Amino acid sequence: MTRLRAAGLVLAAPVVAFGFALAVTLVILALARVDPLAVLGDALAYGLRPVTLVAVANKAIPYYLAGIAAAVGFHLRLFNIGIDGQYRLGAFAAAVIGAAVSLPAPLHVALVVVVAMAVGWGWAAVAGLLYVRRGVNVVISTIMLNAVASGLIAWLLSPARLAQQAAGSNNVTTATIPPSGWIPSIAIPGVEGAGAAVNGFVFVAIAVGIGYWLVLHRSTVGFEVRAMGLSGRAAKVAGIRAPRLALLTMAASGAIAGLVGLPQLLGASHRFGLDFPSGLAFTGLSVAILGRNHPLGVAFGAFAWAFIERSAQVLDLAGVSREVVTILQAVTVLAIVVAYELVRRIRARQERRYVARAVGGASGVTV
Amino acid sequence: MTGASIPGFRTRPGWLLGPVARVIAGFTALSLLSGALEAPDLFSRGGIAATLRFTAPILLAGLGALWAERSGVINIGLEGMMIAGTWFGAWAGYQWGVGAGLAAGVAAGTAFGLVHALLAVTFGVDQAISGLTLNLLAVGLTRFLSSIAFAAVAGGSITTSPAVPDFPTVSLPAVEVLLAPVDRANVPVLGDAAAVVLGLLTDVSVLTVLVVALVPVTWWVLWRTRLGLRIRAVGERPEAADSLAVRPWVYRYVALGVSGGLAGLAGVYLVTVASSLYREGQTAGRGFIGLATVIFGNWNPWSVTVGSLVFGFTDALRTRQEVTVGVLLVAIGLVGAAVAIRRGFAGDWRGTLLFGIPAGALLAWFWIVRAVPSEFVSFAPHLTTLLVLAFARQRLRPPAAVGEPFRRGDAG
C-alpha cells in the first residue's frame, strides 16, 4: 500500500508540474492578447497529425541521446553543459573524416560513429580532468569549452579550410559523406508526405538506452556510480575511488554526447554545417530531469520536448512568438524539480512516521 | 595558528601593495615587447578604456557570485539575471531615460535572484539545476518580450531594442593636460603608462565609477557589518548560525537578492556603457566568467577585481588588432618557456615538457602567421578562464557550506 502510494506520488509530480507550467503559459498567451485555448487547440491539432508525429520522433532522437548523456553525469551531480561542444566537435570531425574515406557500408558508418564518440569522449575528458585534478566546477569548465569548440569550428568551417559554400544557400558545410556512410530511414506505412520516415539512428538510440540501463544496474562500475550518487562518503569508505569514477563518468557522458549529431549527419544532411543546432545541452539536462535519469523516462521527456517544440510552429501563424515554448519548458523543469523535492519530503515524513510507529511502543519516540 | 590561515586576513586592501612591484615590472616588459613587435594598440588609450568597459560587467557578475557563494548558494543563474538586466534596462532606458533603465534592470535582476532563492533555499532544489533553468527562462522570456515590446517599435527589431541613452562621463581634472603630451610623444614605456592612466581616469562613465565603488562597499558590508558577518556565517556553518537564531534562509534570500541585483546592474551596463542598445545574446557567457573570477579570487572582493581585470582585458582583445593579440601570445609563450627552463634546472623534466611544448607551439605559431584569427580571439576570455582555473595556485578555500541546501534537522 505504501509502495503504491509512493509510486503514485512520483508519477503525480510531473503531471502536476506540467499542469502548473501550462497554466503559466496560458496566462502569458492571454497577456499577449490572443485566445490561449484556441492557440493551444491549434497547436495540439497540428502536433498530433501523423506527419508531424514522425517529425517529432526524428527530433526526439538527438534529444534522447543528449538526455542520456546528461543523465550519466547526473548520477554524480556532474552537470555536463558541454554536451553542446562535445556533440558539435564530434559531428564535425566525423563528417570531415567520413567524407575523406571510402569504405564498405557498415564499416563506413561504424567509422563515423567511432570518430564522433571518440572526439566527444576526449573533449569531455578535458573537463573531467580539470574537475578531478584541479577541482574546477564542471558547469564553468564545460561552458568555457563550448565557447572554445564553437570558435574552433567557426575557424575550421570556412571555405579556406575544411568546408565549402553550399550551392544556392548561406550554409557553409563540410564535404558530403559518400552513400556508403549513410543510414537508411524507415518509412512508416500509412503516413504520406515529405520527410515522413523515421531516422534509422533510432535503433542506435534504443541500444544506447538499454546499454545505459545495463551498465548502471548490472555492472560493477554502474554499482559504484549509484553508490557514489546515493552517499559519497559511504562509497569512499567502502573503497570506491571517487576521482577515477568521476573522470570515467564525465568521459562516458561525452562519448554519448558525441552521438547526438549523428542522426542528422548519417540519416539526413550527410554533411556538417552551420545548421547543426546549439543549445542541446540544456535540452538534454531538462529531458534527463524530466525522466528522472531512467531510460524510459528520458525517452518520454525527449518525445514531450520535441512534441512541444514542433507543435509550437503553429504559434507564428497565430501571431505569437514561438519563444513562449522556451518559457513553458523552463517553467516545466522548475515546477518538476520543486514537485520532486516536495515528494521527497513527504516520503521522508511518511517513513519517519512509519519508523516511529514501529518502534514507538518500545522507546516512546514521537515524530 | 599563523596569521595567514585566519579567514578574512587577506581581505584587507593592504596585501595588494606587495604585487604592485610585480605589476609594474610586468607592464614594463609587455610595453617593451609590444614596441619591439610593432603592435600599436596593446596599451593605447582607447584600448585601456575598452578594457575598463569590458571589465565592469564581469566584475559585477563576480561580485554577485561572491555575495551568493559567501551565503552558501552557488548562483549559476547569474547569466540569466544579467540577461534580464539587459532587457529591462534597455526597455525602461529607451523610454524614460537611463535612471529608469538602471532601476528596472536592477529590479529585474533582483527578482530573478529572489526566484533562485525561492527554489534553492525554500524548496531545496539543486542549486545548479535551479540556476541553469533560470538562465533558460530568462532567454525565453526576453525573446518573447522583445517580440511584443521591440519588434513593432521604430529602431527596434525582434532581437534588438531601440537606441538606449548613455550615462554621462566624468574626467579627473588636470590628467588630460598633464599626460596627453606624454602619450602623444611616444616615449617608450612612459608613453604607454600615460595612456593607461588617461584611459582609466578620463571620459569614464558615471556607471563605471559606481561599479568600481561597489568593490570596497562589498568588502565593507560583508566583512565589517553585522549583516555581512551573518551572511558569511550562514555560508560556513548554517546549522551553527541557526542554533544562534541567525536564520540561514533570511540571509540567503538577502544575499541572492543583492547577487541578482548586481547581475542586473551588469546587464544595464552592457546596454548603456558597453554598447547603446539591447541585443540578443549580448551577455555572451559573462555571467559564467564572473563565477570563475570568484574561484580565481578565492572568494574575496579584491582578488575578484584582479581576476575580472584579467578576463576583461582578454575580452577587450576583440576590439584590438590581430598583431596585438599575437604580442600577448608571445608574452605567454616566453613566460611558459622561462618556467620550462627553470623546471629543467630543478630536474623536473615532466614540468619542462608540460610548459615547454605549449610555449614552443605558441612562439612557433606567432613566428609563422604573426596574427591570431578573429575566431580564436572570440573565445580568448573563455580559454583564459580555463587556463587560469587549471594553473592558478590551488590554495583556495571556498565557503564551507557552498552548494549545500540547509534544512533544519537534515544536517548531521
Short mmCIF file of N, CA and C in Angstrom, two decimals, chain A residues 234-358:
data_model
loop_
_atom_site.label_atom_id
_atom_site.label_comp_id
_atom_site.label_asym_id
_atom_site.label_seq_id
_atom_site.Cartn_x
_atom_site.Cartn_y
_atom_site.Cartn_z
N ALA A 234 29.89 7.35 2.19
CA ALA A 234 29.83 5.90 2.41
C ALA A 234 30.59 5.17 1.30
N ALA A 235 30.43 5.65 0.05
CA ALA A 235 31.09 4.98 -1.06
C ALA A 235 32.60 5.08 -0.94
N LYS A 236 33.07 6.25 -0.48
CA LYS A 236 34.52 6.41 -0.33
C LYS A 236 35.05 5.48 0.75
N VAL A 237 34.31 5.38 1.85
CA VAL A 237 34.72 4.49 2.94
C VAL A 237 34.78 3.05 2.43
N ALA A 238 33.85 2.71 1.54
CA ALA A 238 33.81 1.35 1.00
C ALA A 238 34.91 1.11 -0.02
N GLY A 239 35.74 2.10 -0.29
CA GLY A 239 36.89 1.87 -1.15
C GLY A 239 36.67 2.24 -2.60
N ILE A 240 35.59 2.95 -2.92
CA ILE A 240 35.38 3.38 -4.30
C ILE A 240 36.24 4.61 -4.55
N ARG A 241 37.00 4.57 -5.64
CA ARG A 241 37.90 5.68 -5.93
C ARG A 241 37.12 6.78 -6.66
N ALA A 242 36.77 7.82 -5.93
CA ALA A 242 35.88 8.85 -6.45
C ALA A 242 36.43 9.58 -7.67
N PRO A 243 37.70 10.03 -7.67
CA PRO A 243 38.19 10.78 -8.81
C PRO A 243 38.14 9.98 -10.11
N ARG A 244 38.60 8.70 -10.01
CA ARG A 244 38.62 7.86 -11.19
C ARG A 244 37.19 7.70 -11.74
N LEU A 245 36.25 7.52 -10.82
CA LEU A 245 34.87 7.32 -11.23
C LEU A 245 34.30 8.58 -11.88
N ALA A 246 34.64 9.74 -11.32
CA ALA A 246 34.13 10.99 -11.88
C ALA A 246 34.67 11.21 -13.29
N LEU A 247 35.96 10.93 -13.46
CA LEU A 247 36.56 11.09 -14.79
C LEU A 247 35.91 10.15 -15.79
N LEU A 248 35.72 8.91 -15.37
CA LEU A 248 35.11 7.90 -16.23
C LEU A 248 33.68 8.31 -16.63
N THR A 249 32.93 8.78 -15.65
CA THR A 249 31.54 9.18 -15.89
C THR A 249 31.47 10.35 -16.86
N MET A 250 32.34 11.34 -16.60
CA MET A 250 32.34 12.53 -17.46
C MET A 250 32.69 12.14 -18.90
N ALA A 251 33.71 11.29 -19.06
CA ALA A 251 34.12 10.89 -20.41
C ALA A 251 33.01 10.07 -21.08
N ALA A 252 32.35 9.20 -20.32
CA ALA A 252 31.27 8.40 -20.89
C ALA A 252 30.14 9.31 -21.34
N SER A 253 29.83 10.31 -20.52
CA SER A 253 28.81 11.28 -20.90
C SER A 253 29.18 11.96 -22.21
N GLY A 254 30.45 12.31 -22.35
CA GLY A 254 30.91 12.95 -23.59
C GLY A 254 30.82 12.03 -24.78
N ALA A 255 31.16 10.75 -24.58
CA ALA A 255 31.10 9.81 -25.69
C ALA A 255 29.67 9.67 -26.20
N ILE A 256 28.71 9.61 -25.27
CA ILE A 256 27.31 9.53 -25.69
C ILE A 256 26.89 10.84 -26.35
N ALA A 257 27.37 11.95 -25.79
CA ALA A 257 27.06 13.25 -26.40
C ALA A 257 27.57 13.30 -27.83
N GLY A 258 28.70 12.62 -28.10
CA GLY A 258 29.23 12.60 -29.45
C GLY A 258 28.24 12.04 -30.46
N LEU A 259 27.31 11.20 -29.99
CA LEU A 259 26.33 10.60 -30.90
C LEU A 259 25.22 11.56 -31.29
N VAL A 260 25.05 12.65 -30.52
CA VAL A 260 23.87 13.49 -30.67
C VAL A 260 23.70 14.02 -32.11
N GLY A 261 24.80 14.36 -32.76
CA GLY A 261 24.68 14.94 -34.09
C GLY A 261 24.53 13.92 -35.20
N LEU A 262 24.68 12.64 -34.86
CA LEU A 262 24.75 11.63 -35.92
C LEU A 262 23.43 11.32 -36.63
N PRO A 263 22.27 11.39 -35.95
CA PRO A 263 21.05 11.16 -36.73
C PRO A 263 20.97 12.12 -37.92
N GLN A 264 21.33 13.38 -37.68
CA GLN A 264 21.29 14.36 -38.76
C GLN A 264 22.40 14.09 -39.78
N LEU A 265 23.59 13.75 -39.26
CA LEU A 265 24.74 13.57 -40.16
C LEU A 265 24.60 12.31 -41.00
N LEU A 266 24.24 11.19 -40.37
CA LEU A 266 24.19 9.91 -41.10
C LEU A 266 22.88 9.73 -41.83
N GLY A 267 21.81 10.27 -41.28
CA GLY A 267 20.50 9.95 -41.83
C GLY A 267 19.86 11.06 -42.65
N ALA A 268 20.33 12.28 -42.55
CA ALA A 268 19.62 13.36 -43.24
C ALA A 268 20.55 14.23 -44.10
N SER A 269 21.43 15.01 -43.46
CA SER A 269 22.16 16.02 -44.25
C SER A 269 23.44 15.46 -44.87
N HIS A 270 24.02 14.44 -44.24
CA HIS A 270 25.25 13.78 -44.70
C HIS A 270 26.45 14.71 -44.75
N ARG A 271 26.34 15.86 -44.12
CA ARG A 271 27.49 16.76 -44.02
C ARG A 271 27.24 17.68 -42.83
N PHE A 272 28.33 18.20 -42.27
CA PHE A 272 28.20 19.07 -41.11
C PHE A 272 28.14 20.51 -41.58
N GLY A 273 27.20 21.26 -41.05
CA GLY A 273 27.07 22.65 -41.45
C GLY A 273 26.67 23.54 -40.31
N LEU A 274 26.48 24.81 -40.63
CA LEU A 274 26.11 25.78 -39.60
C LEU A 274 24.72 25.50 -39.04
N ASP A 275 23.97 24.62 -39.75
CA ASP A 275 22.59 24.38 -39.31
C ASP A 275 22.48 23.32 -38.23
N PHE A 276 23.63 22.81 -37.72
CA PHE A 276 23.54 21.90 -36.59
C PHE A 276 23.24 22.75 -35.35
N PRO A 277 22.14 22.44 -34.67
CA PRO A 277 21.67 23.37 -33.63
C PRO A 277 22.59 23.41 -32.42
N SER A 278 22.62 24.56 -31.74
CA SER A 278 23.30 24.64 -30.46
C SER A 278 22.23 24.74 -29.38
N GLY A 279 22.64 24.59 -28.14
CA GLY A 279 21.68 24.65 -27.04
C GLY A 279 21.12 23.30 -26.66
N LEU A 280 21.66 22.23 -27.26
CA LEU A 280 21.13 20.90 -26.95
C LEU A 280 21.54 20.44 -25.55
N ALA A 281 22.55 21.07 -24.96
CA ALA A 281 22.94 20.67 -23.60
C ALA A 281 21.79 20.93 -22.64
N PHE A 282 21.16 22.10 -22.77
CA PHE A 282 20.06 22.42 -21.88
C PHE A 282 18.89 21.49 -22.14
N THR A 283 18.66 21.18 -23.41
CA THR A 283 17.60 20.22 -23.73
C THR A 283 17.89 18.90 -23.04
N GLY A 284 19.14 18.44 -23.17
CA GLY A 284 19.50 17.16 -22.57
C GLY A 284 19.30 17.16 -21.06
N LEU A 285 19.75 18.24 -20.42
CA LEU A 285 19.60 18.31 -18.96
C LEU A 285 18.12 18.32 -18.58
N SER A 286 17.33 19.11 -19.31
CA SER A 286 15.90 19.19 -18.99
C SER A 286 15.24 17.83 -19.13
N VAL A 287 15.56 17.16 -20.25
CA VAL A 287 14.93 15.88 -20.56
C VAL A 287 15.34 14.83 -19.52
N ALA A 288 16.59 14.89 -19.07
CA ALA A 288 17.05 13.94 -18.06
C ALA A 288 16.37 14.20 -16.71
N ILE A 289 16.18 15.49 -16.39
CA ILE A 289 15.48 15.82 -15.15
C ILE A 289 14.05 15.32 -15.22
N LEU A 290 13.42 15.59 -16.37
CA LEU A 290 12.04 15.17 -16.60
C LEU A 290 11.90 13.66 -16.43
N GLY A 291 12.85 12.92 -16.98
CA GLY A 291 12.76 11.47 -16.97
C GLY A 291 13.44 10.83 -15.76
N ARG A 292 13.86 11.63 -14.79
CA ARG A 292 14.50 11.13 -13.58
C ARG A 292 15.62 10.13 -13.89
N ASN A 293 16.39 10.38 -14.93
CA ASN A 293 17.56 9.58 -15.29
C ASN A 293 17.21 8.14 -15.68
N HIS A 294 15.94 7.81 -15.78
CA HIS A 294 15.58 6.46 -16.18
C HIS A 294 15.46 6.43 -17.70
N PRO A 295 16.01 5.37 -18.37
CA PRO A 295 16.00 5.37 -19.84
C PRO A 295 14.60 5.55 -20.44
N LEU A 296 13.59 4.95 -19.82
CA LEU A 296 12.24 5.12 -20.38
C LEU A 296 11.71 6.52 -20.08
N GLY A 297 11.99 7.01 -18.88
CA GLY A 297 11.56 8.35 -18.52
C GLY A 297 12.19 9.39 -19.43
N VAL A 298 13.48 9.21 -19.72
CA VAL A 298 14.17 10.16 -20.60
C VAL A 298 13.56 10.11 -21.99
N ALA A 299 13.19 8.89 -22.45
CA ALA A 299 12.54 8.77 -23.77
C ALA A 299 11.24 9.56 -23.79
N PHE A 300 10.47 9.42 -22.71
CA PHE A 300 9.22 10.18 -22.62
C PHE A 300 9.51 11.67 -22.65
N GLY A 301 10.51 12.08 -21.86
CA GLY A 301 10.86 13.50 -21.79
C GLY A 301 11.28 14.04 -23.15
N ALA A 302 12.13 13.27 -23.85
CA ALA A 302 12.62 13.72 -25.16
C ALA A 302 11.46 13.88 -26.13
N PHE A 303 10.54 12.91 -26.09
CA PHE A 303 9.41 12.99 -27.01
C PHE A 303 8.53 14.19 -26.66
N ALA A 304 8.30 14.39 -25.35
CA ALA A 304 7.47 15.52 -24.93
C ALA A 304 8.11 16.85 -25.37
N TRP A 305 9.42 16.96 -25.17
CA TRP A 305 10.13 18.19 -25.54
C TRP A 305 10.01 18.45 -27.05
N ALA A 306 10.26 17.37 -27.83
CA ALA A 306 10.18 17.51 -29.28
C ALA A 306 8.76 17.85 -29.71
N PHE A 307 7.79 17.25 -29.04
CA PHE A 307 6.38 17.50 -29.39
C PHE A 307 6.02 18.96 -29.13
N ILE A 308 6.43 19.45 -27.95
CA ILE A 308 6.12 20.84 -27.62
C ILE A 308 6.73 21.78 -28.65
N GLU A 309 8.01 21.54 -29.00
CA GLU A 309 8.68 22.46 -29.92
C GLU A 309 8.08 22.40 -31.31
N ARG A 310 7.74 21.18 -31.73
CA ARG A 310 7.21 21.01 -33.08
C ARG A 310 5.82 21.63 -33.20
N SER A 311 4.97 21.35 -32.22
CA SER A 311 3.61 21.88 -32.34
C SER A 311 3.59 23.40 -32.18
N ALA A 312 4.66 23.95 -31.59
CA ALA A 312 4.69 25.40 -31.39
C ALA A 312 4.88 26.14 -32.71
N GLN A 313 5.22 25.40 -33.78
CA GLN A 313 5.43 26.09 -35.05
C GLN A 313 4.17 26.80 -35.51
N VAL A 314 3.05 26.32 -34.99
CA VAL A 314 1.78 26.92 -35.36
C VAL A 314 1.61 28.30 -34.72
N LEU A 315 2.36 28.55 -33.66
CA LEU A 315 2.19 29.81 -32.92
C LEU A 315 2.48 31.02 -33.79
N ASP A 316 3.48 30.89 -34.66
CA ASP A 316 3.83 32.02 -35.52
C ASP A 316 2.63 32.47 -36.34
N LEU A 317 1.83 31.49 -36.79
CA LEU A 317 0.64 31.82 -37.57
C LEU A 317 -0.36 32.61 -36.74
N ALA A 318 -0.41 32.27 -35.44
CA ALA A 318 -1.35 32.97 -34.56
C ALA A 318 -0.82 34.33 -34.13
N GLY A 319 0.38 34.68 -34.62
CA GLY A 319 0.94 35.98 -34.27
C GLY A 319 1.58 36.00 -32.90
N VAL A 320 1.94 34.80 -32.37
CA VAL A 320 2.61 34.74 -31.08
C VAL A 320 4.03 34.26 -31.32
N SER A 321 4.98 34.86 -30.61
CA SER A 321 6.35 34.41 -30.76
C SER A 321 6.48 32.97 -30.28
N ARG A 322 7.21 32.18 -31.06
CA ARG A 322 7.39 30.77 -30.74
C ARG A 322 8.19 30.59 -29.44
N GLU A 323 8.86 31.67 -29.02
CA GLU A 323 9.73 31.56 -27.85
C GLU A 323 8.96 31.30 -26.57
N VAL A 324 7.63 31.47 -26.66
CA VAL A 324 6.83 31.19 -25.49
C VAL A 324 7.06 29.74 -25.05
N VAL A 325 7.47 28.90 -26.02
CA VAL A 325 7.77 27.50 -25.72
C VAL A 325 8.94 27.37 -24.75
N THR A 326 9.96 28.21 -24.95
CA THR A 326 11.12 28.16 -24.04
C THR A 326 10.67 28.45 -22.62
N ILE A 327 9.75 29.43 -22.49
CA ILE A 327 9.24 29.75 -21.16
C ILE A 327 8.52 28.53 -20.59
N LEU A 328 7.67 27.92 -21.43
CA LEU A 328 6.93 26.73 -20.99
C LEU A 328 7.90 25.65 -20.51
N GLN A 329 8.97 25.43 -21.30
CA GLN A 329 9.92 24.38 -20.94
C GLN A 329 10.63 24.70 -19.63
N ALA A 330 11.10 25.95 -19.50
CA ALA A 330 11.83 26.31 -18.28
C ALA A 330 10.94 26.19 -17.06
N VAL A 331 9.70 26.69 -17.18
CA VAL A 331 8.79 26.62 -16.03
C VAL A 331 8.47 25.16 -15.71
N THR A 332 8.33 24.32 -16.76
CA THR A 332 8.08 22.90 -16.51
C THR A 332 9.20 22.29 -15.68
N VAL A 333 10.45 22.54 -16.10
CA VAL A 333 11.57 21.95 -15.38
C VAL A 333 11.59 22.43 -13.93
N LEU A 334 11.40 23.74 -13.75
CA LEU A 334 11.43 24.28 -12.38
C LEU A 334 10.31 23.68 -11.55
N ALA A 335 9.11 23.60 -12.14
CA ALA A 335 7.98 23.05 -11.38
C ALA A 335 8.23 21.58 -11.04
N ILE A 336 8.85 20.87 -11.97
CA ILE A 336 9.08 19.44 -11.73
C ILE A 336 10.12 19.22 -10.64
N VAL A 337 11.21 19.97 -10.67
CA VAL A 337 12.21 19.75 -9.61
C VAL A 337 11.62 20.12 -8.24
N VAL A 338 10.79 21.18 -8.23
CA VAL A 338 10.14 21.52 -6.96
C VAL A 338 9.21 20.39 -6.53
N ALA A 339 8.44 19.86 -7.50
CA ALA A 339 7.49 18.79 -7.16
C ALA A 339 8.23 17.56 -6.65
N TYR A 340 9.34 17.19 -7.31
CA TYR A 340 10.09 16.02 -6.86
C TYR A 340 10.62 16.22 -5.45
N GLU A 341 11.09 17.45 -5.17
CA GLU A 341 11.62 17.74 -3.85
C GLU A 341 10.52 17.64 -2.79
N LEU A 342 9.34 18.16 -3.13
CA LEU A 342 8.24 18.08 -2.18
C LEU A 342 7.86 16.63 -1.94
N VAL A 343 7.83 15.83 -3.02
CA VAL A 343 7.52 14.41 -2.88
C VAL A 343 8.55 13.74 -1.96
N ARG A 344 9.83 14.11 -2.15
CA ARG A 344 10.87 13.52 -1.32
C ARG A 344 10.62 13.84 0.16
N ARG A 345 10.21 15.09 0.42
CA ARG A 345 9.98 15.48 1.81
C ARG A 345 8.77 14.74 2.39
N ILE A 346 7.71 14.61 1.56
CA ILE A 346 6.52 13.91 2.04
C ILE A 346 6.87 12.46 2.37
N ARG A 347 7.65 11.83 1.47
CA ARG A 347 8.00 10.42 1.69
C ARG A 347 8.90 10.28 2.92
N ALA A 348 9.82 11.23 3.09
CA ALA A 348 10.68 11.15 4.27
C ALA A 348 9.85 11.24 5.54
N ARG A 349 8.83 12.11 5.52
CA ARG A 349 7.98 12.26 6.70
C ARG A 349 7.20 10.97 6.95
N GLN A 350 6.68 10.39 5.83
CA GLN A 350 5.94 9.13 5.98
C GLN A 350 6.82 8.05 6.58
N GLU A 351 8.09 8.00 6.08
CA GLU A 351 8.98 6.96 6.60
C GLU A 351 9.26 7.17 8.08
N ARG A 352 9.48 8.46 8.44
CA ARG A 352 9.74 8.72 9.86
C ARG A 352 8.57 8.28 10.72
N ARG A 353 7.34 8.57 10.21
CA ARG A 353 6.15 8.18 10.97
C ARG A 353 6.08 6.67 11.10
N TYR A 354 6.40 6.00 9.96
CA TYR A 354 6.34 4.53 9.94
C TYR A 354 7.30 3.97 10.98
N VAL A 355 8.55 4.50 10.97
CA VAL A 355 9.56 4.02 11.92
C VAL A 355 9.10 4.31 13.35
N ALA A 356 8.56 5.52 13.54
CA ALA A 356 8.12 5.90 14.89
C ALA A 356 7.04 4.95 15.37
N ARG A 357 6.11 4.58 14.45
CA ARG A 357 5.03 3.69 14.85
C ARG A 357 5.59 2.31 15.18
N ALA A 358 6.57 1.87 14.35
CA ALA A 358 7.11 0.52 14.53
C ALA A 358 7.86 0.39 15.86
#
